[in-house]
PDB file of C-alpha atoms and ligand atoms in Angstrom:
ATOM      1  CA  MET M 545       0.000   0.000   0.000  1.00  0.00           C
ATOM      2  CA  ILE M 546       1.271   3.413  -0.937  1.00  0.00           C
ATOM      3  CA  ILE M 547       0.205   6.544   0.910  1.00  0.00           C
ATOM      4  CA  ALA M 548       0.443   9.775  -1.033  1.00  0.00           C
ATOM      5  CA  PRO M 549       0.157  12.804   1.267  1.00  0.00           C
ATOM      6  CA  SER M 550      -1.257  15.783  -0.632  1.00  0.00           C
ATOM      7  CA  ILE M 551       0.670  18.932   0.191  1.00  0.00           C
ATOM      8  CA  LEU M 552      -2.457  20.929  -0.580  1.00  0.00           C
ATOM      9  CA  ALA M 553      -3.136  20.511   3.147  1.00  0.00           C
ATOM     10  CA  CYS M 554       0.358  21.429   4.350  1.00  0.00           C
ATOM     11  CA  ASP M 555       1.640  24.661   5.857  1.00  0.00           C
ATOM     12  CA  PHE M 556       2.774  26.351   2.654  1.00  0.00           C
ATOM     13  CA  LEU M 557       4.955  28.872   4.436  1.00  0.00           C
ATOM     14  CA  ASN M 558       6.980  25.997   5.840  1.00  0.00           C
ATOM     15  CA  ILE M 559       7.003  23.483   2.996  1.00  0.00           C
ATOM     16  CA  GLU M 560      10.587  22.459   3.622  1.00  0.00           C
ATOM     17  CA  SER M 561       9.902  21.351   7.183  1.00  0.00           C
ATOM     18  CA  GLU M 562       6.591  19.804   6.125  1.00  0.00           C
ATOM     19  CA  LEU M 563       8.533  17.589   3.707  1.00  0.00           C
ATOM     20  CA  ARG M 564      10.705  16.332   6.554  1.00  0.00           C
ATOM     21  CA  ARG M 565       7.617  14.794   8.178  1.00  0.00           C
ATOM     22  CA  PHE M 566       8.109  11.798   5.908  1.00  0.00           C
ATOM     23  CA  ASP M 567      11.832  11.196   6.524  1.00  0.00           C
ATOM     24  CA  GLY M 568      12.448   7.535   7.232  1.00  0.00           C
ATOM     25  CA  LEU M 569       8.949   6.394   6.268  1.00  0.00           C
ATOM     26  CA  ASP M 570       8.460   3.779   3.554  1.00  0.00           C
ATOM     27  CA  ASN M 571       5.941   3.571   0.740  1.00  0.00           C
ATOM     28  CA  ILE M 572       5.226   7.284   0.644  1.00  0.00           C
ATOM     29  CA  TRP M 573       4.683   9.308  -2.523  1.00  0.00           C
ATOM     30  CA  LEU M 574       4.350  13.072  -2.376  1.00  0.00           C
ATOM     31  CA  HIS M 575       1.102  14.081  -4.076  1.00  0.00           C
ATOM     32  CA  LEU M 576       1.219  17.436  -5.883  1.00  0.00           C
ATOM     33  CA  ASP M 577      -2.159  18.896  -6.873  1.00  0.00           C
ATOM     34  CA  ILE M 578      -1.561  21.158  -9.831  1.00  0.00           C
ATOM     35  CA  MET M 579      -4.679  23.187 -10.675  1.00  0.00           C
ATOM     36  CA  ASP M 580      -4.939  25.746 -13.444  1.00  0.00           C
ATOM     37  CA  GLY M 581      -8.107  27.690 -12.564  1.00  0.00           C
ATOM     38  CA  HIS M 582      -9.737  26.387 -15.788  1.00  0.00           C
ATOM     39  CA  PHE M 583     -10.137  22.623 -15.576  1.00  0.00           C
ATOM     40  CA  VAL M 584     -11.053  23.262 -11.940  1.00  0.00           C
ATOM     41  CA  PRO M 585     -12.050  26.611 -10.433  1.00  0.00           C
ATOM     42  CA  ASN M 586      -9.145  26.655  -8.033  1.00  0.00           C
ATOM     43  CA  LEU M 587      -5.523  27.557  -8.634  1.00  0.00           C
ATOM     44  CA  THR M 588      -2.582  26.054  -6.774  1.00  0.00           C
ATOM     45  CA  PHE M 589       1.107  26.004  -7.689  1.00  0.00           C
ATOM     46  CA  GLY M 590       3.191  25.259 -10.739  1.00  0.00           C
ATOM     47  CA  HIS M 591       6.653  24.974 -12.141  1.00  0.00           C
ATOM     48  CA  ALA M 592       8.701  27.138  -9.778  1.00  0.00           C
ATOM     49  CA  ILE M 593       7.366  25.519  -6.610  1.00  0.00           C
ATOM     50  CA  VAL M 594       7.546  21.952  -7.943  1.00  0.00           C
ATOM     51  CA  GLU M 595      11.133  22.500  -9.068  1.00  0.00           C
ATOM     52  CA  LEU M 596      12.083  23.667  -5.559  1.00  0.00           C
ATOM     53  CA  ILE M 597      10.233  20.764  -3.905  1.00  0.00           C
ATOM     54  CA  ALA M 598      12.001  18.283  -6.198  1.00  0.00           C
ATOM     55  CA  LYS M 599      15.337  19.596  -4.948  1.00  0.00           C
ATOM     56  CA  LYS M 600      14.339  19.201  -1.302  1.00  0.00           C
ATOM     57  CA  THR M 601      12.933  15.672  -1.189  1.00  0.00           C
ATOM     58  CA  HIS M 602      13.833  12.156  -2.182  1.00  0.00           C
ATOM     59  CA  LEU M 603      10.215  11.026  -2.083  1.00  0.00           C
ATOM     60  CA  PRO M 604       8.748   9.925  -5.414  1.00  0.00           C
ATOM     61  CA  LEU M 605       6.744  12.874  -6.732  1.00  0.00           C
ATOM     62  CA  ASP M 606       3.174  12.099  -7.746  1.00  0.00           C
ATOM     63  CA  ALA M 607       1.853  14.971  -9.855  1.00  0.00           C
ATOM     64  CA  HIS M 608      -1.921  15.215 -10.354  1.00  0.00           C
ATOM     65  CA  PHE M 609      -2.618  17.661 -13.160  1.00  0.00           C
ATOM     66  CA  MET M 610      -6.068  19.225 -13.024  1.00  0.00           C
ATOM     67  CA  VAL M 611      -5.392  21.265 -16.144  1.00  0.00           C
ATOM     68  CA  THR M 612      -6.931  21.727 -19.582  1.00  0.00           C
ATOM     69  CA  ASN M 613      -3.618  21.376 -21.433  1.00  0.00           C
ATOM     70  CA  PRO M 614      -1.638  18.424 -20.060  1.00  0.00           C
ATOM     71  CA  GLU M 615       0.714  18.394 -23.040  1.00  0.00           C
ATOM     72  CA  PHE M 616       2.238  21.705 -21.968  1.00  0.00           C
ATOM     73  CA  TYR M 617       2.970  20.138 -18.568  1.00  0.00           C
ATOM     74  CA  ILE M 618       4.318  16.918 -20.097  1.00  0.00           C
ATOM     75  CA  ASP M 619       6.782  19.110 -21.981  1.00  0.00           C
ATOM     76  CA  THR M 620       7.723  21.474 -19.187  1.00  0.00           C
ATOM     77  CA  PHE M 621       7.905  19.225 -16.077  1.00  0.00           C
ATOM     78  CA  LYS M 622      10.442  16.814 -17.594  1.00  0.00           C
ATOM     79  CA  SER M 623      13.401  17.976 -15.534  1.00  0.00           C
ATOM     80  CA  PHE M 624      11.637  17.977 -12.140  1.00  0.00           C
ATOM     81  CA  LYS M 625      12.104  14.266 -11.339  1.00  0.00           C
ATOM     82  CA  ILE M 626       8.364  13.547 -11.379  1.00  0.00           C
ATOM     83  CA  HIS M 627       7.799   9.835 -10.718  1.00  0.00           C
ATOM     84  CA  ASN M 628       4.132   9.625 -11.636  1.00  0.00           C
ATOM     85  CA  PHE M 629       2.382  11.963 -14.079  1.00  0.00           C
ATOM     86  CA  THR M 630      -1.428  11.837 -13.870  1.00  0.00           C
ATOM     87  CA  PHE M 631      -3.817  13.853 -16.000  1.00  0.00           C
ATOM     88  CA  HIS M 632      -7.569  13.767 -16.501  1.00  0.00           C
ATOM     89  CA  TYR M 633      -9.485  11.558 -18.915  1.00  0.00           C
ATOM     90  CA  GLU M 634     -12.213  14.227 -19.234  1.00  0.00           C
ATOM     91  CA  VAL M 635      -9.878  16.613 -21.082  1.00  0.00           C
ATOM     92  CA  TYR M 636      -9.855  14.249 -24.062  1.00  0.00           C
ATOM     93  CA  GLU M 637     -13.129  12.353 -23.678  1.00  0.00           C
ATOM     94  CA  THR M 638     -14.182  13.431 -27.183  1.00  0.00           C
ATOM     95  CA  ASN M 639     -10.802  12.679 -28.733  1.00  0.00           C
ATOM     96  CA  LEU M 640      -9.478   9.306 -27.637  1.00  0.00           C
ATOM     97  CA  LEU M 641      -6.758   9.290 -30.294  1.00  0.00           C
ATOM     98  CA  GLU M 642      -5.325  12.419 -28.726  1.00  0.00           C
ATOM     99  CA  LEU M 643      -5.708  10.861 -25.274  1.00  0.00           C
ATOM    100  CA  LYS M 644      -3.642   7.860 -26.331  1.00  0.00           C
ATOM    101  CA  ARG M 645      -1.049   9.989 -28.080  1.00  0.00           C
ATOM    102  CA  LEU M 646      -0.507  11.931 -24.858  1.00  0.00           C
ATOM    103  CA  ILE M 647      -0.340   8.864 -22.622  1.00  0.00           C
ATOM    104  CA  LYS M 648       2.314   7.543 -24.984  1.00  0.00           C
ATOM    105  CA  LYS M 649       4.185  10.827 -24.993  1.00  0.00           C
ATOM    106  CA  ALA M 650       4.106  11.067 -21.180  1.00  0.00           C
ATOM    107  CA  LYS M 651       5.485   7.504 -20.991  1.00  0.00           C
ATOM    108  CA  ASP M 652       8.565   8.700 -22.879  1.00  0.00           C
ATOM    109  CA  PHE M 653       9.473  11.095 -20.054  1.00  0.00           C
ATOM    110  CA  TYR M 654       7.974   9.809 -16.784  1.00  0.00           C
ATOM    111  CA  PRO M 655       8.462   6.381 -15.126  1.00  0.00           C
ATOM    112  CA  SER M 656       4.765   6.085 -14.320  1.00  0.00           C
ATOM    113  CA  VAL M 657       1.739   7.563 -16.080  1.00  0.00           C
ATOM    114  CA  GLY M 658      -1.784   7.749 -14.709  1.00  0.00           C
ATOM    115  CA  LEU M 659      -5.199   8.809 -15.871  1.00  0.00           C
ATOM    116  CA  SER M 660      -7.796  10.224 -13.505  1.00  0.00           C
ATOM    117  CA  ILE M 661     -11.582  10.116 -13.652  1.00  0.00           C
ATOM    118  CA  LYS M 662     -13.906  12.571 -11.911  1.00  0.00           C
ATOM    119  CA  PRO M 663     -16.882  11.399  -9.780  1.00  0.00           C
ATOM    120  CA  ASN M 664     -19.355  11.707 -12.665  1.00  0.00           C
ATOM    121  CA  THR M 665     -17.232   9.812 -15.179  1.00  0.00           C
ATOM    122  CA  ASP M 666     -18.122   6.178 -15.730  1.00  0.00           C
ATOM    123  CA  VAL M 667     -15.161   3.880 -15.103  1.00  0.00           C
ATOM    124  CA  THR M 668     -16.011   1.737 -18.139  1.00  0.00           C
ATOM    125  CA  VAL M 669     -14.760   4.542 -20.404  1.00  0.00           C
ATOM    126  CA  LEU M 670     -11.361   3.128 -19.447  1.00  0.00           C
ATOM    127  CA  THR M 671     -11.417   0.323 -21.940  1.00  0.00           C
ATOM    128  CA  ASP M 672      -8.719  -2.355 -22.049  1.00  0.00           C
ATOM    129  CA  ASP M 673      -6.878  -0.628 -24.885  1.00  0.00           C
ATOM    130  CA  ILE M 674      -6.470   2.417 -22.614  1.00  0.00           C
ATOM    131  CA  LEU M 675      -5.788   0.500 -19.389  1.00  0.00           C
ATOM    132  CA  THR M 676      -2.986  -1.453 -21.021  1.00  0.00           C
ATOM    133  CA  MET M 677      -1.121   1.827 -21.608  1.00  0.00           C
ATOM    134  CA  LEU M 678      -1.398   2.985 -17.975  1.00  0.00           C
ATOM    135  CA  ASP M 679       0.579   2.430 -14.791  1.00  0.00           C
ATOM    136  CA  LEU M 680      -2.095   3.972 -12.577  1.00  0.00           C
ATOM    137  CA  VAL M 681      -5.739   4.969 -12.521  1.00  0.00           C
ATOM    138  CA  LEU M 682      -6.725   7.741 -10.135  1.00  0.00           C
ATOM    139  CA  VAL M 683     -10.352   7.474  -9.058  1.00  0.00           C
ATOM    140  CA  MET M 684     -11.536  10.814  -7.688  1.00  0.00           C
ATOM    141  CA  SER M 685     -13.673  10.391  -4.581  1.00  0.00           C
ATOM    142  CA  VAL M 686     -14.478  14.111  -4.449  1.00  0.00           C
ATOM    143  CA  GLU M 687     -15.039  16.706  -7.157  1.00  0.00           C
ATOM    144  CA  PRO M 688     -11.486  17.843  -7.955  1.00  0.00           C
ATOM    145  CA  GLY M 689     -10.546  21.370  -6.948  1.00  0.00           C
ATOM    146  CA  PHE M 690     -10.362  21.539  -3.174  1.00  0.00           C
ATOM    147  CA  GLY M 691      -8.997  19.616  -0.215  1.00  0.00           C
ATOM    148  CA  GLY M 692     -11.067  18.760   2.835  1.00  0.00           C
ATOM    149  CA  GLN M 693     -14.236  17.606   1.038  1.00  0.00           C
ATOM    150  CA  LYS M 694     -16.530  14.721   1.925  1.00  0.00           C
ATOM    151  CA  PHE M 695     -15.821  11.284   0.418  1.00  0.00           C
ATOM    152  CA  MET M 696     -18.244  10.196  -2.338  1.00  0.00           C
ATOM    153  CA  PRO M 697     -18.978   6.454  -2.030  1.00  0.00           C
ATOM    154  CA  ASN M 698     -19.722   6.041  -5.758  1.00  0.00           C
ATOM    155  CA  CYS M 699     -15.967   5.562  -6.192  1.00  0.00           C
ATOM    156  CA  LEU M 700     -16.196   2.119  -4.566  1.00  0.00           C
ATOM    157  CA  ASP M 701     -17.779   0.314  -7.510  1.00  0.00           C
ATOM    158  CA  LYS M 702     -15.243   1.935  -9.827  1.00  0.00           C
ATOM    159  CA  ILE M 703     -12.403   0.654  -7.671  1.00  0.00           C
ATOM    160  CA  LYS M 704     -13.951  -2.835  -7.688  1.00  0.00           C
ATOM    161  CA  PHE M 705     -14.189  -2.731 -11.468  1.00  0.00           C
ATOM    162  CA  LEU M 706     -10.549  -1.707 -11.779  1.00  0.00           C
ATOM    163  CA  ASN M 707      -9.520  -4.353  -9.274  1.00  0.00           C
ATOM    164  CA  SER M 708     -11.192  -7.040 -11.368  1.00  0.00           C
ATOM    165  CA  LYS M 709      -9.224  -5.757 -14.373  1.00  0.00           C
ATOM    166  CA  LYS M 710      -6.061  -5.789 -12.288  1.00  0.00           C
ATOM    167  CA  LEU M 711      -6.654  -9.366 -11.164  1.00  0.00           C
ATOM    168  CA  THR M 712      -7.360 -10.656 -14.657  1.00  0.00           C
ATOM    169  CA  LEU M 713      -5.418  -8.534 -17.132  1.00  0.00           C
ATOM    170  CA  PHE M 714      -3.284  -5.762 -15.656  1.00  0.00           C
ATOM    171  CA  PRO M 715      -1.489  -7.034 -12.540  1.00  0.00           C
ATOM    172  CA  ASN M 716       0.803  -4.009 -12.281  1.00  0.00           C
ATOM    173  CA  LEU M 717      -1.952  -1.409 -12.404  1.00  0.00           C
ATOM    174  CA  GLN M 718      -2.033   0.896  -9.386  1.00  0.00           C
ATOM    175  CA  ILE M 719      -5.483   1.902  -8.222  1.00  0.00           C
ATOM    176  CA  GLN M 720      -5.261   5.272  -6.535  1.00  0.00           C
ATOM    177  CA  VAL M 721      -8.066   7.092  -4.718  1.00  0.00           C
ATOM    178  CA  ASP M 722      -8.096  10.801  -3.943  1.00  0.00           C
ATOM    179  CA  GLY M 723     -10.420  12.893  -1.812  1.00  0.00           C
ATOM    180  CA  GLY M 724     -11.963  12.568   1.630  1.00  0.00           C
ATOM    181  CA  ILE M 725      -9.737   9.675   2.671  1.00  0.00           C
ATOM    182  CA  ASN M 726      -9.714   9.200   6.450  1.00  0.00           C
ATOM    183  CA  GLU M 727      -9.563   6.276   8.887  1.00  0.00           C
ATOM    184  CA  VAL M 728     -13.084   5.158   7.972  1.00  0.00           C
ATOM    185  CA  THR M 729     -13.058   5.644   4.197  1.00  0.00           C
ATOM    186  CA  ALA M 730      -9.538   4.216   3.847  1.00  0.00           C
ATOM    187  CA  LYS M 731     -10.886   0.903   5.079  1.00  0.00           C
ATOM    188  CA  GLU M 732     -13.666   0.933   2.468  1.00  0.00           C
ATOM    189  CA  VAL M 733     -11.432   1.776  -0.498  1.00  0.00           C
ATOM    190  CA  ILE M 734      -8.783  -0.741   0.510  1.00  0.00           C
ATOM    191  CA  ALA M 735     -11.450  -3.464   0.788  1.00  0.00           C
ATOM    192  CA  ALA M 736     -12.604  -2.522  -2.733  1.00  0.00           C
ATOM    193  CA  GLY M 737      -9.067  -2.913  -4.115  1.00  0.00           C
ATOM    194  CA  ALA M 738      -7.293   0.437  -3.842  1.00  0.00           C
ATOM    195  CA  THR M 739      -3.500   0.171  -3.710  1.00  0.00           C
ATOM    196  CA  ASN M 740      -2.586   3.829  -3.353  1.00  0.00           C
ATOM    197  CA  LEU M 741      -4.303   6.387  -1.118  1.00  0.00           C
ATOM    198  CA  VAL M 742      -3.997  10.140  -1.462  1.00  0.00           C
ATOM    199  CA  ALA M 743      -4.682  11.939   1.796  1.00  0.00           C
ATOM    200  CA  GLY M 744      -4.349  15.619   2.608  1.00  0.00           C
ATOM    201  CA  SER M 745      -6.178  16.764   5.706  1.00  0.00           C
ATOM    202  CA  ALA M 746      -6.138  13.308   7.327  1.00  0.00           C
ATOM    203  CA  ILE M 747      -2.324  13.448   7.468  1.00  0.00           C
ATOM    204  CA  PHE M 748      -1.428  17.107   7.855  1.00  0.00           C
ATOM    205  CA  LYS M 749      -3.907  17.581  10.710  1.00  0.00           C
ATOM    206  CA  TYR M 750      -1.366  15.799  12.907  1.00  0.00           C
ATOM    207  CA  PRO M 751       1.580  17.678  14.366  1.00  0.00           C
ATOM    208  CA  SER M 752       4.817  16.802  12.570  1.00  0.00           C
ATOM    209  CA  SER M 753       6.043  14.419  15.220  1.00  0.00           C
ATOM    210  CA  GLN M 754       2.802  12.414  14.989  1.00  0.00           C
ATOM    211  CA  THR M 755       2.872  11.960  11.212  1.00  0.00           C
ATOM    212  CA  SER M 756       3.776   8.280  11.247  1.00  0.00           C
ATOM    213  CA  VAL M 757       1.140   7.643  13.924  1.00  0.00           C
ATOM    214  CA  GLY M 758      -1.426   9.357  11.678  1.00  0.00           C
ATOM    215  CA  ILE M 759      -0.450   7.244   8.685  1.00  0.00           C
ATOM    216  CA  LYS M 760      -0.589   4.043  10.753  1.00  0.00           C
ATOM    217  CA  LYS M 761      -4.052   5.033  11.997  1.00  0.00           C
ATOM    218  CA  LEU M 762      -5.158   5.546   8.411  1.00  0.00           C
ATOM    219  CA  LEU M 763      -4.234   1.954   7.686  1.00  0.00           C
ATOM    220  CA  SER M 764      -5.079   0.399  11.034  1.00  0.00           C
ATOM    221  CA  HIS M 765      -8.660  -0.623  10.270  1.00  0.00           C
ATOM    222  CA  SER M 766      -7.868  -2.253   6.962  1.00  0.00           C
TER     223      SER M 766
HETATM  224  C1  DX5 L2183      -8.616  17.541  -4.744  1.00  0.00           C
HETATM  225  C2  DX5 L2183      -7.204  17.015  -4.710  1.00  0.00           C
HETATM  226  C3  DX5 L2183      -6.879  16.169  -3.548  1.00  0.00           C
HETATM  227  C4  DX5 L2183      -6.998  16.818  -2.196  1.00  0.00           C
HETATM  228  C5  DX5 L2183      -7.293  15.754  -1.178  1.00  0.00           C
HETATM  229  O1  DX5 L2183      -8.837  18.122  -5.983  1.00  0.00           O
HETATM  230  O2  DX5 L2183      -6.944  16.261  -5.892  1.00  0.00           O
HETATM  231  O3  DX5 L2183      -5.579  15.600  -3.700  1.00  0.00           O
HETATM  232  O4  DX5 L2183      -5.844  17.504  -1.814  1.00  0.00           O
HETATM  233  O5  DX5 L2183      -7.513  16.362   0.031  1.00  0.00           O
HETATM  234  P1  DX5 L2183      -8.260  15.636   1.248  1.00  0.00           P
HETATM  235  O6  DX5 L2183      -7.493  14.386   1.534  1.00  0.00           O
HETATM  236  O7  DX5 L2183      -8.184  16.646   2.329  1.00  0.00           O
HETATM  237  O8  DX5 L2183      -9.660  15.352   0.767  1.00  0.00           O
HETATM  238 ZN1   ZN L2184      -5.044  15.085  -6.086  1.00  0.00          ZN
END
C-alpha cells in the first residue's frame, strides 16, 4: 500500500519542514495537486514551486494535473524528477486518439503515467486498450478542486471494477483514490481494491512528530 500525502493541506509557508515529516517512512509518494483555474475553479502552484520541492525531497513525486492542457505540462515538467504523471481523462473524452497519443508521450518522459476520472465519469470509459497503456488509474472520490471535502462512495464500484481488471489482465496497475480519505473511508477503499491512497487533511492535521502515527491510523482498520 502506498500513501500519497497531498501537500495541498500542508503549511505552505513551511514546505521544507513539512517535507521532513516523511523522513524515514516507507511507501510514501508526495502528491502534488496542480490546478490551473480552468479545468477546476481553483488555482494552486506550478513549475517554480515543484522545481524547488524536487530539490528538497527524495520522495517519489506524484503529480496530479487538473489542467486543460496536459501536453504543456508533459513538456515542461520533464526535468523535475516527477515519478508519476497523472492527467484527466475528461480533457480528451471526445478525442481518444489524442488521449492515447498523450499517454504515450508522457510515458517517454515519466516512469509512471496515470489517468484520472472525476466522480461523474463512468469507469467503463477506461477500456482495455487504454488501461494497457497505464501504470495507474486515479479514481476521484471528491469533485477535484479543493482539499477537505466529503468522500463520495460512488468511487467504490469503480475501484472494484478496476480491481477485477487488475486481477485478470493488468497485474501491475495501481489503483489510486483521492479525496476525503480518512480512517473510515480508507478501510472501504482498501477493501474494494485500492492500492494507493492520497490523503491531505487526514495526514497534515497531525503535528509533525505524529505523522507516522497518523499514517498508521489511516491503515489500522484495513
Ligand atoms: C482535490 C485534490 C486532492 C486533495 C485531497 O482536488 O486532488 O488531492 O488535496 O484532500 P483531502 O485528503 O483533504 O480530501
Ligand atoms: Zn489530487
